[in-house]
Amino acid sequence: MAKVLLEHVTKQFPGATMAVDGVSLEIEDQEFLVLVGPSGCGKSTTLRLIAGLEACTSGVIRIGARDVTSVAPKDRDIAMVFQNYALYPHMSVYRNLSFGLTLRLNRKFGGGVIGRGLSKIFQPQRAGESVQLRAEIDNKVRQTALRLGIEHLLDRKPHQLSGGERQRVALGRAIVRNPAAFLFDEPLSNLDAKLRQQMRVELKRLHRDLDATMIYVTHDQVEAMTLGDRVAVMNDGRILQVGSPLEIYQQPANLFVAKFIGSVPINLCPGTVRRSSDRVRFDGRFQIEWRAESPGFKRLGGLFEAGQSELKVVMGFRAEDVRVSGEEGSFEVEVTEIDRLGESTMIHSRVCGHNVDGPEDDNLKKTGSTDETVLVRLDPDAKLVSGDRVNLMVDSGRVMWFEPVSGENLLKEQK
Ligand code: ATP
């Protein structure tokens, strides 16, 4: 397996906007990296550039020690698995799995029954080697089929398989090649939710067993979070952040990442932070005050420049970082909807007597931070009903602060 390196890679399609705009990315040997982002952000094009199916407009791509920027796809030593499986419809599962390897062998030794017969007569040693390699291919195909649980399907054609079985064959075809890196383009999108989850677990196991370098494209942030050692979030052809799933969830680089990552939307509230010597106060749809001894005061204090006492911000917090509590610093909401999810209860609420004090520009509208709902994740047996009024307390150590125009996370630790 090998490391994959992208250096300032761009791709501009004729007459179109920049699909990939100066992407630099290092995927470690044996790493599972997921490229995630909304439709049209350039993730598939990035993968196709690595595979060599598209040519870079500029930049360099390395696989292992080799510069492969101008190398043909078949010589890049990568295997790609697509959403639509791309199996040969007229071939059996066995032949779909063995085809690539047999083709390579035939190129080397000459193929066909006649070729093999002549070879036996005139080049017995070479013929012996060829027979041995064919046996190795057969062994590899059967081992791979066994690993993926499709050994009983080897004689079937693709149209006689379910979607999940076809995807396993596509995966098997990549595995038998033992490539330097695996590239996956939304490979599970056509499967139902349960099968998708099962295949994710299998992919993780395969990644471990094969010690493989894997690059995986998806628009599904849950898939990205569950599969990736690291996740790269893309938008508009650029990579906005690369980090472990927890890092991008807890320390998003900006509002876009904060909003894109997380199965429940982050709570965002524009407002103003004001500082005095012994406290800081947030004024937005609700007000929160932190005294000098609280962690919130220390974290927020770092945002101010010398002599500055007021700052426009967007406050962000996750639904699980809020609790029902009447203690000092809480704010009152009215419960509007309740989702009983089994493992937790999701409360939709509206701040009582709200008072918006914050910049209302297009940037905020675009990121959804003008939505007035506050989402709160509570225990499964939370005894609340629509119309209840309760006080909420936000965990001050978990609150995120964003610059309202650029969207940058003001507290993200610099690396
Ligand atoms: P999706 O999740 O919908 O597949 P994506 O993030 O993978 O989206 P890409 O397929 O990489 O996005 O496309 C990025 C941009 O490049 C889009 O604006 C798309 O319209 C454009 N694009 C992709 N392929 C071509 C092409 N062959 N010619 C012109 N423009 C293209």
Short mmCIF file of C-alpha atoms and ligand atoms in Angstrom, two decimals:
data_model
loop_
_atom_site.label_atom_id
_atom_site.label_comp_id
_atom_site.label_asym_id
_atom_site.label_seq_id
_atom_site.Cartn_x
_atom_site.Cartn_y
_atom_site.Cartn_z
CA MET A 1 0.00 0.00 0.00
CA ALA A 2 1.10 3.58 -0.44
CA LYS A 3 0.77 7.17 0.58
CA VAL A 4 -1.17 9.46 -1.78
CA LEU A 5 -0.22 13.10 -2.13
CA LEU A 6 -2.03 15.96 -3.88
CA GLU A 7 -0.11 19.21 -4.32
CA HIS A 8 -2.05 22.34 -5.37
CA VAL A 9 -4.28 20.29 -7.66
CA THR A 10 -6.82 22.16 -9.81
CA LYS A 11 -9.34 21.04 -12.39
CA GLN A 12 -11.20 23.44 -14.60
CA PHE A 13 -13.64 21.94 -17.08
CA PRO A 14 -13.95 23.88 -20.35
CA GLY A 15 -16.40 26.75 -19.94
CA ALA A 16 -17.19 25.70 -16.37
CA THR A 17 -16.24 26.91 -12.95
CA MET A 18 -13.28 25.49 -11.09
CA ALA A 19 -14.37 21.97 -10.01
CA VAL A 20 -11.24 21.45 -7.90
CA ASP A 21 -9.53 24.60 -6.70
CA GLY A 22 -6.00 24.24 -5.36
CA VAL A 23 -6.42 21.07 -3.30
CA SER A 24 -3.40 19.93 -1.27
CA LEU A 25 -3.91 16.74 0.70
CA GLU A 26 -1.71 14.02 2.14
CA ILE A 27 -3.29 10.60 2.64
CA GLU A 28 -1.04 8.44 4.79
CA ASP A 29 -0.13 4.88 3.92
CA GLN A 30 -2.90 2.60 5.29
CA GLU A 31 -5.14 5.54 6.17
CA PHE A 32 -8.90 5.63 5.54
CA LEU A 33 -9.64 9.16 4.38
CA VAL A 34 -13.17 10.28 3.56
CA LEU A 35 -13.87 13.22 1.25
CA VAL A 36 -17.28 14.64 2.15
CA GLY A 37 -19.25 17.65 0.98
CA PRO A 38 -22.49 18.71 -0.68
CA SER A 39 -23.42 17.81 -4.24
CA GLY A 40 -21.19 19.56 -6.79
CA CYS A 41 -18.41 20.46 -4.33
CA GLY A 42 -15.79 18.62 -6.40
CA LYS A 43 -15.22 15.43 -4.40
CA SER A 44 -15.82 12.96 -7.26
CA THR A 45 -13.63 15.02 -9.57
CA THR A 46 -10.86 14.94 -6.95
CA LEU A 47 -11.13 11.14 -6.80
CA ARG A 48 -11.19 10.84 -10.58
CA LEU A 49 -8.05 13.01 -10.76
CA ILE A 50 -6.30 10.60 -8.37
CA ALA A 51 -7.48 7.66 -10.51
CA GLY A 52 -6.30 9.39 -13.70
CA LEU A 53 -9.81 9.39 -15.21
CA GLU A 54 -9.53 13.19 -15.45
CA ALA A 55 -6.38 15.18 -16.20
CA CYS A 56 -5.26 17.89 -13.76
CA THR A 57 -5.34 21.46 -15.05
CA SER A 58 -2.40 22.09 -12.73
CA GLY A 59 -0.76 20.53 -9.71
CA VAL A 60 0.94 17.24 -8.92
CA ILE A 61 -0.37 13.85 -7.76
CA ARG A 62 1.94 11.27 -6.20
CA ILE A 63 1.16 7.67 -5.31
CA GLY A 64 3.91 6.22 -3.18
CA ALA A 65 7.20 7.64 -4.44
CA ARG A 66 5.90 8.08 -8.01
CA ASP A 67 4.68 11.27 -9.66
CA VAL A 68 1.61 9.89 -11.48
CA THR A 69 0.21 13.21 -12.71
CA SER A 70 0.62 12.18 -16.36
CA VAL A 71 0.47 8.41 -15.90
CA ALA A 72 -2.41 6.46 -17.54
CA PRO A 73 -5.08 5.13 -15.11
CA LYS A 74 -4.16 1.48 -15.71
CA ASP A 75 -0.56 2.15 -14.71
CA ARG A 76 -1.36 4.00 -11.46
CA ASP A 77 -1.82 0.80 -9.44
CA ILE A 78 -5.11 1.88 -7.95
CA ALA A 79 -8.53 0.18 -7.86
CA MET A 80 -11.76 2.14 -7.99
CA VAL A 81 -15.19 1.05 -6.77
CA PHE A 82 -18.16 2.97 -8.16
CA GLN A 83 -21.72 3.59 -7.00
CA ASN A 84 -23.13 1.76 -10.06
CA TYR A 85 -20.79 -1.28 -9.55
CA ALA A 86 -19.57 -1.18 -13.20
CA LEU A 87 -19.57 -5.00 -13.50
CA TYR A 88 -19.32 -6.76 -16.86
CA PRO A 89 -22.95 -7.91 -17.37
CA HIS A 90 -22.18 -10.88 -19.63
CA MET A 91 -19.53 -12.38 -17.34
CA SER A 92 -20.02 -14.60 -14.32
CA VAL A 93 -19.03 -13.36 -10.88
CA TYR A 94 -15.93 -15.55 -11.12
CA ARG A 95 -14.88 -13.94 -14.41
CA ASN A 96 -15.70 -10.46 -13.16
CA LEU A 97 -13.30 -11.10 -10.29
CA SER A 98 -10.57 -12.77 -12.34
CA PHE A 99 -10.83 -10.73 -15.55
CA GLY A 100 -8.32 -7.97 -14.76
CA LEU A 101 -5.69 -10.39 -13.49
CA THR A 102 -6.17 -12.84 -16.37
CA LEU A 103 -5.94 -10.01 -18.88
CA ARG A 104 -2.59 -8.97 -17.46
CA LEU A 105 -1.39 -12.56 -17.55
CA ASN A 106 -2.51 -13.05 -21.15
CA ARG A 107 -0.66 -9.90 -22.15
CA LYS A 108 2.49 -11.37 -20.66
CA PHE A 109 2.20 -14.98 -21.81
CA GLY A 110 -0.21 -14.82 -24.73
CA GLY A 111 -3.79 -15.89 -24.21
CA GLY A 112 -6.30 -18.35 -25.65
CA VAL A 113 -6.31 -22.11 -25.96
CA ILE A 114 -4.14 -22.13 -29.12
CA GLY A 115 -1.59 -19.73 -27.60
CA ARG A 116 -1.32 -21.88 -24.49
CA GLY A 117 -1.04 -25.08 -26.60
CA LEU A 118 1.79 -23.66 -28.73
CA SER A 119 3.51 -22.35 -25.64
CA LYS A 120 3.44 -25.85 -24.08
CA ILE A 121 5.28 -27.25 -27.11
CA PHE A 122 7.81 -24.51 -27.80
CA GLN A 123 8.32 -22.87 -24.36
CA PRO A 124 7.54 -25.52 -21.72
CA GLN A 125 9.19 -23.57 -18.89
CA ARG A 126 7.18 -20.39 -19.59
CA ALA A 127 4.05 -22.48 -19.98
CA GLY A 128 4.68 -24.00 -16.54
CA GLU A 129 5.04 -20.53 -15.03
CA SER A 130 1.81 -19.43 -16.70
CA VAL A 131 -0.09 -22.46 -15.32
CA GLN A 132 1.20 -21.66 -11.84
CA LEU A 133 0.14 -18.01 -12.09
CA ARG A 134 -3.33 -19.05 -13.32
CA ALA A 135 -3.65 -21.30 -10.29
CA GLU A 136 -2.65 -18.34 -8.10
CA ILE A 137 -5.36 -16.19 -9.70
CA ASP A 138 -7.93 -18.94 -9.10
CA ASN A 139 -6.83 -19.16 -5.48
CA LYS A 140 -6.96 -15.38 -5.04
CA VAL A 141 -10.47 -15.18 -6.56
CA ARG A 142 -11.81 -17.96 -4.31
CA GLN A 143 -10.13 -16.52 -1.18
CA THR A 144 -11.57 -13.07 -1.91
CA ALA A 145 -15.04 -14.49 -2.58
CA LEU A 146 -14.82 -16.33 0.74
CA ARG A 147 -13.73 -13.17 2.56
CA LEU A 148 -16.74 -11.30 1.16
CA GLY A 149 -19.22 -14.14 1.62
CA ILE A 150 -19.97 -14.50 -2.11
CA GLU A 151 -18.27 -17.87 -2.76
CA HIS A 152 -21.67 -19.46 -3.51
CA LEU A 153 -22.37 -16.85 -6.23
CA LEU A 154 -19.30 -17.39 -8.42
CA ASP A 155 -21.26 -18.93 -11.31
CA ARG A 156 -24.00 -16.30 -11.40
CA LYS A 157 -24.21 -13.29 -13.73
CA PRO A 158 -24.63 -9.77 -12.27
CA HIS A 159 -28.34 -9.59 -13.19
CA GLN A 160 -28.92 -12.62 -10.95
CA LEU A 161 -27.55 -10.75 -7.90
CA SER A 162 -29.06 -8.32 -5.38
CA GLY A 163 -27.64 -4.78 -5.13
CA GLY A 164 -25.68 -5.71 -2.00
CA GLU A 165 -24.20 -8.80 -3.69
CA ARG A 166 -23.22 -6.78 -6.76
CA GLN A 167 -21.46 -4.26 -4.55
CA ARG A 168 -19.53 -7.10 -2.89
CA VAL A 169 -18.43 -8.33 -6.32
CA ALA A 170 -17.28 -4.82 -7.23
CA LEU A 171 -15.36 -4.69 -3.97
CA GLY A 172 -13.89 -8.13 -4.61
CA ARG A 173 -12.71 -7.08 -8.05
CA ALA A 174 -10.77 -4.25 -6.41
CA ILE A 175 -9.35 -6.48 -3.65
CA VAL A 176 -7.96 -9.20 -5.95
CA ARG A 177 -5.78 -6.60 -7.63
CA ASN A 178 -4.00 -5.78 -4.38
CA PRO A 179 -3.62 -2.13 -5.45
CA ALA A 180 -1.49 0.63 -3.90
CA ALA A 181 -4.72 2.44 -2.97
CA PHE A 182 -8.47 1.88 -3.09
CA LEU A 183 -10.72 4.67 -4.34
CA PHE A 184 -14.43 4.54 -3.53
CA ASP A 185 -16.99 6.82 -5.18
CA GLU A 186 -20.22 6.67 -3.13
CA PRO A 187 -20.15 2.85 -3.29
CA LEU A 188 -23.01 2.28 -0.85
CA SER A 189 -25.51 4.86 -2.14
CA ASN A 190 -27.68 2.32 -3.96
CA LEU A 191 -28.14 0.09 -0.94
CA ASP A 192 -30.93 0.33 1.64
CA ALA A 193 -30.16 1.84 5.05
CA LYS A 194 -29.66 -1.45 6.90
CA LEU A 195 -27.38 -2.94 4.25
CA ARG A 196 -25.42 0.31 4.06
CA GLN A 197 -24.72 0.14 7.76
CA GLN A 198 -23.67 -3.52 7.50
CA MET A 199 -21.36 -2.75 4.57
CA ARG A 200 -19.77 0.13 6.49
CA VAL A 201 -18.80 -2.27 9.26
CA GLU A 202 -17.41 -4.70 6.67
CA LEU A 203 -15.47 -1.96 4.92
CA LYS A 204 -13.85 -0.98 8.21
CA ARG A 205 -12.93 -4.60 8.88
CA LEU A 206 -11.52 -4.95 5.35
CA HIS A 207 -9.50 -1.80 5.82
CA ARG A 208 -7.98 -3.26 8.98
CA ASP A 209 -7.37 -6.72 7.51
CA LEU A 210 -5.85 -5.47 4.25
CA ASP A 211 -3.76 -2.66 5.82
CA ALA A 212 -5.04 -0.68 2.85
CA THR A 213 -4.88 2.99 1.88
CA MET A 214 -8.48 3.96 1.15
CA ILE A 215 -9.96 7.19 -0.16
CA TYR A 216 -13.72 7.31 0.03
CA VAL A 217 -16.12 9.90 -1.40
CA THR A 218 -19.57 10.47 0.06
CA HIS A 219 -22.09 13.26 0.54
CA ASP A 220 -23.35 11.52 3.67
CA GLN A 221 -21.74 12.99 6.76
CA VAL A 222 -22.78 10.04 8.95
CA GLU A 223 -20.93 7.71 6.58
CA ALA A 224 -17.93 10.04 6.67
CA MET A 225 -17.87 10.14 10.45
CA THR A 226 -18.25 6.39 10.91
CA LEU A 227 -15.71 5.31 8.27
CA GLY A 228 -12.90 7.82 8.23
CA ASP A 229 -9.68 7.83 10.24
CA ARG A 230 -9.74 11.40 9.00
CA VAL A 231 -12.41 13.35 7.17
CA ALA A 232 -11.80 16.12 4.61
CA VAL A 233 -14.76 18.48 4.25
CA MET A 234 -15.05 20.09 0.80
CA ASN A 235 -17.07 22.97 -0.60
CA ASP A 236 -16.78 24.91 -3.86
CA GLY A 237 -13.79 22.86 -5.00
CA ARG A 238 -11.78 23.56 -1.84
CA ILE A 239 -10.95 21.60 1.26
CA LEU A 240 -12.22 23.52 4.27
CA GLN A 241 -10.94 21.23 7.00
CA VAL A 242 -9.20 17.90 7.44
CA GLY A 243 -9.30 16.17 10.81
CA SER A 244 -10.47 13.22 12.84
CA PRO A 245 -14.26 12.82 12.98
CA LEU A 246 -14.33 14.08 16.57
CA GLU A 247 -12.13 17.05 15.77
CA ILE A 248 -14.30 18.31 12.94
CA TYR A 249 -17.42 17.76 15.06
CA GLN A 250 -16.13 19.47 18.18
CA GLN A 251 -13.82 22.01 16.59
CA PRO A 252 -15.20 22.87 13.14
CA ALA A 253 -12.99 25.35 11.30
CA ASN A 254 -15.95 27.48 10.26
CA LEU A 255 -19.73 27.79 10.11
CA PHE A 256 -19.99 25.69 6.95
CA VAL A 257 -18.27 22.69 8.55
CA ALA A 258 -20.19 23.19 11.81
CA LYS A 259 -23.44 23.07 9.94
CA PHE A 260 -22.55 20.26 7.52
CA ILE A 261 -21.23 17.83 10.14
CA GLY A 262 -23.62 16.38 12.71
CA SER A 263 -26.79 14.36 12.17
CA VAL A 264 -28.70 16.99 14.16
CA PRO A 265 -28.14 20.58 12.99
CA ILE A 266 -25.98 22.69 15.27
CA ASN A 267 -27.75 25.53 17.13
CA LEU A 268 -26.52 28.86 15.81
CA CYS A 269 -27.38 32.23 17.27
CA PRO A 270 -26.01 35.58 16.08
CA GLY A 271 -25.37 38.23 18.71
CA THR A 272 -22.91 40.44 20.53
CA VAL A 273 -20.45 39.61 23.28
CA ARG A 274 -19.64 42.39 25.74
CA ARG A 275 -16.85 42.30 28.25
CA SER A 276 -16.33 44.09 31.55
CA SER A 277 -13.68 43.44 34.20
CA ASP A 278 -15.60 40.74 36.06
CA ARG A 279 -17.97 39.24 33.50
CA VAL A 280 -18.78 38.64 29.83
CA ARG A 281 -22.26 38.69 28.45
CA PHE A 282 -23.76 37.29 25.24
CA ASP A 283 -26.79 39.16 23.85
CA GLY A 284 -28.71 37.53 21.04
CA ARG A 285 -32.03 35.70 20.92
CA PHE A 286 -31.21 34.97 24.55
CA GLN A 287 -28.77 36.36 27.04
CA ILE A 288 -26.08 34.47 28.93
CA GLU A 289 -23.64 35.93 31.39
CA TRP A 290 -20.39 34.37 32.58
CA ARG A 291 -18.63 35.55 35.72
CA ALA A 292 -14.86 35.85 35.92
CA GLU A 293 -14.38 32.47 37.66
CA SER A 294 -16.28 30.41 35.01
CA PRO A 295 -14.63 28.51 32.11
CA GLY A 296 -16.89 30.43 29.70
CA PHE A 297 -15.33 33.73 30.84
CA LYS A 298 -11.79 32.45 30.25
CA ARG A 299 -12.58 31.06 26.80
CA LEU A 300 -14.42 34.17 25.67
CA GLY A 301 -11.83 36.51 27.14
CA GLY A 302 -9.34 35.21 24.58
CA LEU A 303 -11.46 36.54 21.71
CA PHE A 304 -11.00 40.19 22.57
CA GLU A 305 -8.14 42.35 21.37
CA ALA A 306 -6.58 44.77 23.87
CA GLY A 307 -9.01 47.62 24.61
CA GLN A 308 -11.88 45.91 22.79
CA SER A 309 -15.07 45.44 24.80
CA GLU A 310 -17.64 44.40 22.21
CA LEU A 311 -17.65 41.74 19.51
CA LYS A 312 -20.20 40.60 16.91
CA VAL A 313 -20.32 36.80 16.84
CA VAL A 314 -22.36 33.73 15.99
CA MET A 315 -22.71 31.44 18.97
CA GLY A 316 -22.88 27.71 18.21
CA PHE A 317 -23.70 24.75 20.43
CA ARG A 318 -24.72 21.16 19.85
CA ALA A 319 -28.08 19.76 20.97
CA GLU A 320 -26.37 17.46 23.49
CA ASP A 321 -24.50 20.35 25.12
CA VAL A 322 -27.69 21.85 26.56
CA ARG A 323 -29.54 20.72 29.67
CA VAL A 324 -32.76 21.70 31.41
CA SER A 325 -31.78 23.75 34.44
CA GLY A 326 -32.97 26.88 36.18
CA GLU A 327 -29.55 27.88 37.46
CA GLU A 328 -28.01 31.31 36.85
CA GLY A 329 -27.11 31.81 33.19
CA SER A 330 -30.05 29.83 31.83
CA PHE A 331 -32.70 31.12 29.40
CA GLU A 332 -36.36 30.27 28.99
CA VAL A 333 -37.78 28.42 25.96
CA GLU A 334 -41.13 27.04 24.92
CA VAL A 335 -41.18 23.45 23.68
CA THR A 336 -42.67 23.34 20.14
CA GLU A 337 -42.07 19.74 19.00
CA ILE A 338 -40.85 16.54 20.60
CA ASP A 339 -39.20 13.67 18.69
CA ARG A 340 -39.05 10.45 20.71
CA LEU A 341 -36.10 8.70 19.06
CA GLY A 342 -35.80 5.78 21.45
CA GLU A 343 -32.18 6.30 22.49
CA SER A 344 -32.87 10.00 23.21
CA THR A 345 -35.58 12.64 22.97
CA MET A 346 -35.09 15.59 20.65
CA ILE A 347 -36.76 18.79 21.80
CA HIS A 348 -37.48 21.60 19.34
CA SER A 349 -37.97 24.84 21.21
CA ARG A 350 -38.34 28.58 20.75
CA VAL A 351 -36.74 31.19 22.95
CA CYS A 352 -39.37 33.08 24.97
CA GLY A 353 -39.55 36.84 24.51
CA HIS A 354 -36.66 36.68 22.05
CA ASN A 355 -34.71 39.76 21.18
CA VAL A 356 -32.49 39.48 18.12
CA ASP A 357 -29.38 41.56 18.53
CA GLY A 358 -26.98 40.51 15.83
CA PRO A 359 -25.90 41.07 12.25
CA GLU A 360 -28.53 39.73 9.87
CA ASP A 361 -26.58 39.38 6.67
CA ASP A 362 -26.80 36.94 3.77
CA ASN A 363 -23.91 34.94 5.14
CA LEU A 364 -25.92 34.07 8.23
CA LYS A 365 -29.00 33.25 6.22
CA LYS A 366 -26.92 30.98 3.99
CA THR A 367 -25.55 29.07 6.99
CA GLY A 368 -28.99 28.84 8.61
CA SER A 369 -27.88 30.69 11.72
CA THR A 370 -30.99 32.84 11.60
CA ASP A 371 -33.17 29.81 12.35
CA GLU A 372 -34.76 30.51 15.69
CA THR A 373 -35.29 26.91 16.81
CA VAL A 374 -33.14 25.62 19.66
CA LEU A 375 -32.64 21.85 19.49
CA VAL A 376 -31.98 19.98 22.72
CA ARG A 377 -31.14 16.31 23.11
CA LEU A 378 -32.53 14.89 26.36
CA ASP A 379 -32.92 11.48 27.97
CA PRO A 380 -35.39 9.06 26.33
CA ASP A 381 -37.85 9.41 29.19
CA ALA A 382 -37.79 13.25 29.38
CA LYS A 383 -41.20 14.26 30.74
CA LEU A 384 -41.96 17.23 28.52
CA VAL A 385 -44.87 18.03 26.24
CA SER A 386 -45.41 20.66 23.55
CA GLY A 387 -46.16 24.04 25.08
CA ASP A 388 -44.06 23.45 28.23
CA ARG A 389 -41.79 26.27 29.25
CA VAL A 390 -38.39 25.29 30.62
CA ASN A 391 -35.05 26.91 31.32
CA LEU A 392 -32.01 25.76 29.35
CA MET A 393 -28.38 25.93 30.33
CA VAL A 394 -25.63 25.66 27.71
CA ASP A 395 -22.34 23.96 28.66
CA SER A 396 -20.03 26.97 28.48
CA GLY A 397 -16.94 24.80 27.93
CA ARG A 398 -18.47 23.45 24.70
CA VAL A 399 -19.82 26.64 23.13
CA MET A 400 -18.29 27.61 19.77
CA TRP A 401 -17.85 31.20 18.61
CA PHE A 402 -17.76 32.16 14.95
CA GLU A 403 -16.91 35.38 13.15
CA PRO A 404 -20.24 36.33 11.50
CA VAL A 405 -18.97 37.44 8.07
CA SER A 406 -16.05 35.09 7.34
CA GLY A 407 -17.64 32.29 9.37
CA GLU A 408 -14.25 31.36 10.91
CA ASN A 409 -14.25 29.58 14.26
CA LEU A 410 -12.72 32.14 16.59
CA LEU A 411 -11.62 29.59 19.17
CA LYS A 412 -10.36 26.78 16.98
CA GLU A 413 -6.98 25.64 18.19
CA GLN A 414 -4.35 26.43 15.59
CA LYS A 415 -2.33 23.41 14.41
P1 ATP B 1 -22.03 14.79 -6.45
O1 ATP B 1 -22.04 14.42 -4.99
O2 ATP B 1 -23.34 15.38 -6.90
O3 ATP B 1 -21.54 13.69 -7.32
P2 ATP B 1 -19.43 16.10 -6.43
O4 ATP B 1 -19.07 16.81 -5.20
O5 ATP B 1 -18.84 14.75 -6.61
O6 ATP B 1 -21.02 16.03 -6.59
P3 ATP B 1 -18.24 16.73 -8.96
O7 ATP B 1 -18.92 15.63 -9.70
O8 ATP B 1 -16.81 16.56 -8.64
O9 ATP B 1 -19.03 17.05 -7.61
O10 ATP B 1 -18.45 18.08 -9.77
C1 ATP B 1 -17.85 19.30 -9.36
C2 ATP B 1 -18.24 20.39 -10.35
O11 ATP B 1 -17.67 20.12 -11.63
C3 ATP B 1 -19.74 20.51 -10.59
O12 ATP B 1 -20.06 21.87 -10.71
C4 ATP B 1 -19.95 19.78 -11.89
O13 ATP B 1 -21.07 20.32 -12.58
C5 ATP B 1 -18.68 20.05 -12.62
N1 ATP B 1 -18.30 18.94 -13.53
C6 ATP B 1 -18.07 17.66 -13.19
N2 ATP B 1 -17.75 16.92 -14.27
C7 ATP B 1 -17.78 17.77 -15.34
C8 ATP B 1 -17.52 17.64 -16.74
N3 ATP B 1 -17.14 16.47 -17.28
N4 ATP B 1 -17.66 18.75 -17.52
C9 ATP B 1 -18.01 19.94 -16.99
N5 ATP B 1 -18.25 20.14 -15.67
C10 ATP B 1 -18.14 19.07 -14.85
#
